[in-house]
CSV table of C-alpha atoms and ligand atoms in Angstrom, one decimal:
chain,number,residue,atom,x,y,z
Y,1449,MET,CA,-14.6,-7.6,5.9
Y,1450,ALA,CA,-13.7,-8.0,9.5
Y,1451,GLN,CA,-15.6,-6.3,12.3
Y,1452,GLY,CA,-14.4,-2.8,13.1
Y,1453,TYR,CA,-12.9,-2.3,9.6
Y,1454,SER,CA,-14.6,-0.1,7.0
Y,1455,GLN,CA,-14.3,-1.1,3.4
Y,1456,GLU,CA,-12.6,2.2,2.4
Y,1457,ASP,CA,-10.7,3.5,5.4
Y,1458,GLY,CA,-9.8,0.4,7.4
Y,1459,PRO,CA,-9.1,0.6,11.1
Y,1460,VAL,CA,-8.4,4.3,11.5
Y,1461,GLU,CA,-7.2,4.8,15.1
Y,1462,ALA,CA,-5.9,8.4,14.8
Y,1463,PRO,CA,-7.1,11.5,13.0
Y,1464,PRO,CA,-5.9,11.7,9.4
Y,1465,GLY,CA,-2.6,13.4,8.9
Y,1466,VAL,CA,-1.0,15.6,6.3
Y,1467,MET,CA,2.6,15.0,5.1
Y,1468,ASN,CA,3.9,18.5,4.4
Y,1469,ALA,CA,7.6,17.7,4.9
Y,1470,LYS,CA,10.8,17.9,3.0
Y,1471,THR,CA,11.1,15.3,0.2
Y,1472,ILE,CA,14.6,16.3,-0.6
Y,1473,CYS,CA,17.7,16.8,1.6
Y,1474,GLU,CA,21.1,18.3,1.1
Y,1475,PRO,CA,23.6,16.3,-1.1
Y,1476,LEU,CA,25.3,13.5,0.8
Y,1477,SER,CA,28.9,13.9,1.8
Y,1478,GLU,CA,29.4,10.2,2.4
Y,1479,ILE,CA,27.7,7.0,1.0
Y,1480,PRO,CA,27.4,4.4,3.7
Y,1481,ASP,CA,27.6,0.6,3.3
Y,1482,PRO,CA,26.1,-1.6,2.1
Y,1483,ALA,CA,25.2,0.8,-0.9
Y,1484,ARG,CA,28.8,1.9,-1.2
Y,1485,GLU,CA,30.1,-1.6,-1.4
Y,1486,VAL,CA,27.6,-2.4,-4.2
Y,1487,LEU,CA,28.6,0.7,-6.1
Y,1488,GLU,CA,32.3,-0.1,-5.7
Y,1489,LYS,CA,32.2,-3.9,-6.1
Y,1490,TRP,CA,29.3,-4.4,-8.5
Y,1491,SER,CA,29.3,-1.1,-10.4
Y,1492,GLN,CA,33.2,-0.7,-10.3
Y,1493,ILE,CA,32.9,3.0,-9.5
Y,1494,PRO,CA,36.2,4.2,-8.0
Y,1495,SER,CA,35.9,4.9,-4.3
Y,1496,ALA,CA,36.7,8.7,-4.7
Y,1497,ASP,CA,33.9,9.1,-7.3
Y,1498,VAL,CA,31.0,7.4,-5.5
Y,1499,VAL,CA,29.6,10.4,-3.6
Y,1500,GLN,CA,29.6,12.7,-6.7
Y,1501,HIS,CA,28.0,10.0,-8.9
Y,1502,VAL,CA,25.2,9.2,-6.4
Y,1503,ASN,CA,24.4,12.9,-5.9
Y,1504,ASP,CA,24.3,13.5,-9.7
Y,1505,VAL,CA,21.9,10.6,-10.3
Y,1506,ARG,CA,19.7,11.7,-7.3
Y,1507,ASP,CA,19.4,15.3,-8.6
Y,1508,ARG,CA,18.6,14.2,-12.2
Y,1509,ALA,CA,16.0,11.7,-11.0
Y,1510,TYR,CA,14.4,14.1,-8.6
Y,1511,GLU,CA,13.8,16.7,-11.3
Y,1512,VAL,CA,11.4,14.1,-12.9
Y,1513,TYR,CA,10.2,12.3,-9.7
Y,1514,PRO,CA,10.1,14.6,-6.7
Y,1515,TRP,CA,9.4,11.8,-4.2
Y,1516,PRO,CA,11.0,11.1,-0.8
Y,1517,SER,CA,12.3,7.8,-2.0
Y,1518,ILE,CA,14.5,9.7,-4.5
Y,1519,GLY,CA,15.1,13.1,-2.8
Y,1520,LEU,CA,16.0,11.5,0.6
Y,1521,TYR,CA,18.2,8.8,-0.9
Y,1522,GLN,CA,16.0,5.9,0.2
Y,1523,PHE,CA,17.2,4.1,-3.0
Y,1524,LEU,CA,20.4,3.5,-1.1
Y,1525,ASP,CA,18.7,1.4,1.6
Y,1526,ILE,CA,19.1,-2.3,1.0
Y,1527,HIS,CA,16.3,-3.7,3.2
Y,1528,MET,CA,16.7,-7.4,2.7
Y,1529,LEU,CA,20.1,-7.5,4.4
Y,1530,GLY,CA,18.3,-6.6,7.6
Y,1531,PHE,CA,16.4,-9.9,7.6
Y,1532,ASP,CA,17.7,-13.0,9.4
Y,1533,SER,CA,16.2,-15.0,6.5
Y,1534,TYR,CA,18.4,-13.3,3.9
Y,1535,PRO,CA,21.0,-16.1,3.6
Y,1536,GLU,CA,18.2,-18.7,3.2
Y,1537,ILE,CA,16.5,-16.5,0.6
Y,1538,LEU,CA,19.7,-16.0,-1.4
Y,1539,GLN,CA,20.3,-19.8,-1.3
Y,1540,SER,CA,16.8,-20.5,-2.5
Y,1541,ILE,CA,17.3,-18.2,-5.5
Y,1542,LYS,CA,20.7,-19.9,-6.2
Y,1543,GLU,CA,18.9,-23.2,-6.2
Y,1544,GLY,CA,16.3,-22.1,-8.8
Y,1545,GLY,CA,13.6,-20.2,-6.9
Y,1546,LEU,CA,12.3,-17.1,-8.7
Y,1547,PHE,CA,12.7,-13.7,-7.0
Y,1548,LEU,CA,10.6,-10.6,-7.7
Y,1549,ASP,CA,11.4,-7.0,-6.5
Y,1550,LEU,CA,7.9,-5.5,-6.7
Y,1551,GLY,CA,7.8,-1.7,-7.1
Y,1552,CYS,CA,11.6,-1.9,-7.5
Y,1553,CYS,CA,12.3,1.6,-8.6
Y,1554,PHE,CA,16.1,1.7,-9.0
Y,1555,ALA,CA,16.3,-1.9,-7.9
Y,1556,GLN,CA,19.1,-1.7,-5.3
Y,1557,GLU,CA,18.0,-5.1,-3.8
Y,1558,ILE,CA,18.5,-6.8,-7.1
Y,1559,ARG,CA,22.1,-5.5,-7.4
Y,1560,GLN,CA,22.9,-6.8,-3.9
Y,1561,LEU,CA,21.5,-10.2,-4.8
Y,1562,VAL,CA,23.5,-10.5,-8.0
Y,1563,LEU,CA,26.6,-9.2,-6.2
Y,1564,ASP,CA,26.0,-12.0,-3.7
Y,1565,GLY,CA,25.9,-14.6,-6.5
Y,1566,ALA,CA,22.2,-15.0,-7.3
Y,1567,PRO,CA,21.8,-16.1,-11.0
Y,1568,ALA,CA,20.4,-13.1,-13.0
Y,1569,GLU,CA,17.9,-15.4,-14.8
Y,1570,ASN,CA,16.1,-16.1,-11.6
Y,1571,VAL,CA,15.8,-12.5,-10.6
Y,1572,PHE,CA,13.0,-10.1,-11.8
Y,1573,GLY,CA,12.1,-6.5,-11.1
Y,1574,ALA,CA,8.7,-4.9,-11.7
Y,1575,ASP,CA,7.5,-1.3,-11.6
Y,1576,LEU,CA,4.9,1.0,-13.1
Y,1577,SER,CA,7.7,3.2,-14.5
Y,1578,ILE,CA,10.3,2.0,-17.0
Y,1579,ASP,CA,12.1,5.4,-16.5
Y,1580,LEU,CA,12.8,4.6,-12.8
Y,1581,MET,CA,14.1,1.1,-13.7
Y,1582,ASN,CA,16.3,2.7,-16.4
Y,1583,MET,CA,17.5,5.2,-13.9
Y,1584,GLY,CA,18.7,2.2,-11.9
Y,1585,TYR,CA,21.1,1.3,-14.8
Y,1586,LYS,CA,22.4,4.9,-14.6
Y,1587,LEU,CA,23.0,4.6,-10.9
Y,1588,PHE,CA,24.6,1.1,-11.0
Y,1589,LEU,CA,26.2,1.5,-14.5
Y,1590,ASP,CA,25.3,-2.1,-15.4
Y,1591,GLU,CA,22.9,-2.1,-18.3
Y,1592,GLU,CA,25.3,-4.2,-20.4
Y,1593,LYS,CA,26.1,-6.8,-17.7
Y,1594,LEU,CA,23.1,-7.1,-15.3
Y,1595,GLY,CA,21.0,-9.5,-17.3
Y,1596,VAL,CA,17.9,-9.3,-15.0
Y,1597,ARG,CA,14.5,-9.0,-16.6
Y,1598,PHE,CA,12.6,-5.8,-15.7
Y,1599,ILE,CA,8.8,-5.9,-16.2
Y,1600,THR,CA,7.0,-2.6,-16.7
Y,1601,SER,CA,3.5,-3.3,-15.2
Y,1602,ASP,CA,0.7,-1.6,-13.3
Y,1603,ILE,CA,0.0,-4.0,-10.5
Y,1604,PHE,CA,-3.7,-3.3,-10.9
Y,1605,ASP,CA,-3.7,-4.3,-14.6
Y,1606,SER,CA,-4.9,-7.9,-14.8
Y,1607,GLN,CA,-3.7,-8.1,-18.4
Y,1608,SER,CA,-0.2,-7.0,-17.6
Y,1609,THR,CA,2.8,-9.2,-18.4
Y,1610,LEU,CA,3.5,-9.5,-14.7
Y,1611,ARG,CA,0.1,-10.9,-13.8
Y,1612,SER,CA,-0.5,-13.0,-16.9
Y,1613,GLU,CA,3.0,-14.5,-17.3
Y,1614,PHE,CA,4.1,-14.8,-13.7
Y,1615,LYS,CA,1.0,-15.9,-11.8
Y,1616,GLY,CA,2.1,-18.3,-9.0
Y,1617,ARG,CA,5.7,-18.4,-10.0
Y,1618,PHE,CA,7.8,-16.5,-7.5
Y,1619,SER,CA,9.1,-18.2,-4.4
Y,1620,VAL,CA,10.3,-14.8,-2.9
Y,1621,ILE,CA,8.7,-11.4,-3.4
Y,1622,HIS,CA,10.4,-8.4,-1.9
Y,1623,ALA,CA,8.4,-5.1,-1.7
Y,1624,SER,CA,9.7,-2.2,0.3
Y,1625,ASN,CA,8.1,1.2,0.5
Y,1626,PHE,CA,5.5,-0.1,-2.0
Y,1627,PHE,CA,2.3,-1.1,-0.2
Y,1628,HIS,CA,2.4,2.2,1.8
Y,1629,VAL,CA,1.6,4.3,-1.3
Y,1630,PHE,CA,-2.0,3.0,-1.4
Y,1631,PRO,CA,-5.2,3.6,0.6
Y,1632,TRP,CA,-6.5,0.8,2.7
Y,1633,ALA,CA,-8.9,-0.9,0.2
Y,1634,LYS,CA,-6.4,-0.7,-2.6
Y,1635,THR,CA,-3.8,-2.3,-0.3
Y,1636,ILE,CA,-6.0,-5.3,0.4
Y,1637,GLU,CA,-6.4,-5.6,-3.4
Y,1638,VAL,CA,-2.6,-5.4,-3.9
Y,1639,ALA,CA,-2.0,-7.9,-1.1
Y,1640,LYS,CA,-4.3,-10.4,-2.9
Y,1641,ILE,CA,-2.6,-9.8,-6.2
Y,1642,THR,CA,0.8,-10.2,-4.7
Y,1643,LEU,CA,-0.3,-13.5,-3.0
Y,1644,GLY,CA,-1.5,-14.6,-6.5
Y,1645,LEU,CA,2.1,-14.0,-7.9
Y,1646,LEU,CA,3.5,-16.2,-5.1
Y,1647,SER,CA,4.3,-19.9,-5.7
Y,1648,ASP,CA,1.8,-22.2,-3.9
Y,1649,GLN,CA,4.7,-24.1,-2.2
Y,1650,PRO,CA,4.6,-23.7,1.6
Y,1651,GLY,CA,7.4,-21.4,2.7
Y,1652,SER,CA,7.2,-19.1,-0.2
Y,1653,THR,CA,7.7,-15.6,1.1
Y,1654,ILE,CA,6.8,-11.9,0.8
Y,1655,LEU,CA,9.0,-9.5,2.7
Y,1656,GLY,CA,10.0,-5.9,3.0
Y,1657,THR,CA,9.9,-2.8,5.1
Y,1658,GLN,CA,7.8,0.4,4.7
Y,1659,VAL,CA,6.8,3.5,6.6
Y,1660,GLY,CA,4.2,2.7,9.4
Y,1661,THR,CA,2.9,4.6,12.3
Y,1662,LYS,CA,2.3,4.2,16.0
Y,1663,ARG,CA,-1.5,4.7,15.5
Y,1664,ALA,CA,-3.0,3.6,12.1
Y,1665,LYS,CA,-4.2,6.4,10.0
Y,1666,ASN,CA,-4.8,7.9,6.6
Y,1667,VAL,CA,-2.2,10.4,5.5
Y,1668,ALA,CA,-2.6,12.9,2.7
Y,1669,PHE,CA,0.4,13.8,0.5
Y,1670,PRO,CA,-0.6,17.2,-1.1
Y,1671,HIS,CA,2.5,17.5,-3.2
Y,1672,VAL,CA,1.5,14.4,-5.2
Y,1673,ASN,CA,-2.3,14.7,-4.6
Y,1674,LYS,CA,-2.6,11.3,-2.9
Y,1675,THR,CA,-3.8,9.7,0.3
Y,1676,ALA,CA,-2.3,6.5,1.7
Y,1677,PHE,CA,-3.0,4.3,4.7
Y,1678,PHE,CA,-0.2,3.9,7.2
Y,1679,HIS,CA,-0.2,0.8,9.4
Y,1680,THR,CA,0.8,-0.4,12.8
Y,1681,PRO,CA,2.3,-3.9,13.0
Y,1682,GLY,CA,-1.2,-5.0,14.2
Y,1683,THR,CA,-3.3,-3.5,11.3
Y,1684,TRP,CA,-0.7,-4.8,8.9
Y,1685,LYS,CA,-1.0,-8.4,10.2
Y,1686,LYS,CA,-4.8,-8.1,10.1
Y,1687,LEU,CA,-4.7,-6.9,6.5
Y,1688,TRP,CA,-2.8,-10.0,5.3
Y,1689,VAL,CA,-5.1,-12.3,7.3
Y,1690,ILE,CA,-8.1,-10.7,5.5
Y,1691,ALA,CA,-6.4,-10.9,2.1
Y,1692,ALA,CA,-5.3,-14.5,2.6
Y,1693,GLU,CA,-8.7,-15.6,3.9
Y,1694,GLU,CA,-10.3,-14.1,0.8
Y,1695,MET,CA,-7.9,-16.1,-1.3
Y,1696,GLY,CA,-8.5,-19.3,0.7
Y,1697,ILE,CA,-4.9,-19.7,1.7
Y,1698,GLN,CA,-3.1,-19.7,5.1
Y,1699,VAL,CA,-0.2,-17.5,5.9
Y,1700,ASP,CA,2.1,-16.7,8.8
Y,1701,VAL,CA,2.5,-12.9,9.2
Y,1702,GLN,CA,5.4,-11.4,11.1
Y,1703,ALA,CA,5.4,-7.6,11.4
Y,1704,THR,CA,7.6,-5.5,13.8
Y,1705,GLU,CA,8.5,-1.9,14.4
Y,1706,SER,CA,12.0,-1.0,13.6
Y,1707,TYR,CA,14.3,2.0,13.6
Y,1708,PHE,CA,13.4,4.7,11.1
Y,1709,PRO,CA,16.4,6.8,10.2
Y,1710,SER,CA,14.7,9.2,7.8
Y,1711,HIS,CA,12.5,10.4,10.7
Y,1712,ASP,CA,15.6,11.6,12.5
Y,1713,LEU,CA,17.5,12.9,9.5
Y,1714,HIS,CA,14.8,14.9,7.7
Y,1715,GLY,CA,12.5,16.3,10.3
Y,1716,TRP,CA,9.3,14.6,9.2
Y,1717,PRO,CA,6.3,15.8,11.3
Y,1718,GLU,CA,6.4,14.2,14.8
Y,1719,GLU,CA,2.6,14.1,15.0
Y,1720,LEU,CA,2.4,11.6,12.2
Y,1721,GLU,CA,4.2,9.2,14.6
Y,1722,PHE,CA,6.0,7.4,11.8
Y,1723,ILE,CA,7.8,4.2,12.4
Y,1724,ARG,CA,9.6,1.7,10.1
Y,1725,LEU,CA,7.5,-1.4,9.7
Y,1726,ARG,CA,9.3,-4.6,8.8
Y,1727,PHE,CA,7.3,-7.6,7.6
Y,1728,GLN,CA,7.6,-11.2,6.4
Y,1729,ILE,CA,4.7,-13.2,5.2
Y,1730,ARG,CA,5.2,-16.9,4.7
Y,1731,ARG,CA,2.7,-19.2,2.9
Y,1732,LEU,CA,1.7,-22.1,5.0
Y,1733,SER,CA,-0.8,-23.8,2.6
T,2916,LIG,C1,8.4,4.6,-2.8
T,2916,LIG,S1,8.9,3.7,-4.3
T,2916,LIG,C2,9.8,2.4,-3.5
T,2916,LIG,C3,11.0,1.9,-4.3
T,2916,LIG,C4,11.9,0.8,-3.8
T,2916,LIG,N1,11.1,-0.4,-3.5
T,2916,LIG,C5,12.6,1.3,-2.5
T,2916,LIG,O1,12.3,0.8,-1.4
T,2916,LIG,O2,13.6,2.0,-2.7
T,2916,LIG,C6,7.4,3.0,-4.8
T,2916,LIG,C7,7.6,2.3,-6.2
T,2916,LIG,O3,6.3,1.7,-6.5
T,2916,LIG,C8,6.0,1.9,-7.9
T,2916,LIG,N2,4.6,1.8,-8.1
T,2916,LIG,C9,3.6,2.7,-7.6
T,2916,LIG,N3,2.4,2.3,-8.0
T,2916,LIG,C10,2.6,1.2,-8.7
T,2916,LIG,C11,1.7,0.3,-9.4
T,2916,LIG,N4,0.3,0.6,-9.4
T,2916,LIG,N5,2.2,-0.8,-10.0
T,2916,LIG,C12,3.5,-1.0,-10.0
T,2916,LIG,N6,4.4,-0.2,-9.4
T,2916,LIG,C13,3.9,0.9,-8.7
T,2916,LIG,C14,6.6,3.4,-8.1
T,2916,LIG,O4,6.8,3.6,-9.5
T,2916,LIG,C15,7.8,3.4,-7.3
T,2916,LIG,O5,9.0,3.0,-8.0
C-alpha cells in the first residue's frame, strides 16, 4: 500500500460527511436529449407519451429501490456520449470488441450503443440485481428486440458467471456511478477485478463518470446504512495505479472534474463538496 494511504480508509483529506439529502425529486415535466431520442427512436414511444412513461417507471422503481440513481432520474444520463473516445469505442464494438456495462442498472448506455448500430451480441450488461435490469426493459420497452445478454452477478463473487466466463474478454468496460458505492479498500478490490475482466490487448479501456469530491473523504449514507469513499481526480488516479501495480500491468489513467447537474438541481449538502468525476483508464501493457 502506498505511503500515506491506510488500508481501510485511504487518503482521507477531509472530515467524514453524512449524506442526508433528497433521493427523490418532483416528477419531470420534460425529458431532455439524448434520453428522449433513445426513448422515441429506439423504444418507439410517441413523443407526447415520453414524460408520463418515464415518470411512471421512476415511481414504480423507487418504491423498491429508494436510491438517488432512481429517484433523481440519473438513469436518463448517458455518460459515454460525453467522451471524445465514444466514436472510436462504438467502432471497436462494431468490429467485434466486447463491451460490458458494469453495474448497469437500467442500462441506458446499452440502448444508446444499439441505437447507434453496435451489434447486440457484442454488448453485455452486469448487475447485482436482475430486477433493475428487468426494469430497464420496462423503461425502454424492448425485451423482445434488444438481444443483449444481461449477467446477474455480484462483482465480489469469484464463482459468478461474470468472473468465470468473461475473464480477460472485454475490450471496453463502462462503469458509471458504480465504483463510488464502495469504501476505499473494496474499491481497490473492485478495480483489480475489473482490470481482470479487461482484455490484455493494449488500448482496452475502462471508462465512466461518478460522484467525487473536492477533498477526498468517507461519506455515510444513513438511509441505506452504507459508507462509501468519494474521490478527487488525484486519489482516483492513485487508486488505479495501486490496483494495476498489484496486478503487474501498466495503465494510463485520465481523471477530470466535470459539471455535476444533480448538485444544482436537488440541493445536495454543499459541505460534501461533490463534483462529477470523469475517468478513462487505458491498458498500456
Ligand atoms: C448507482 S447505480 C448506477 C447505475 C448506472 N450505472 C447509472 O449510472 O445509471 C449502481 C449499480 O451498481 C449495482 N451494484 C452495487 N453493488 C454491486 C455488486 N457488488 N456487484 C454488481 N453490481 C453492483 C447496483 O445494483 C446498481 O444498479
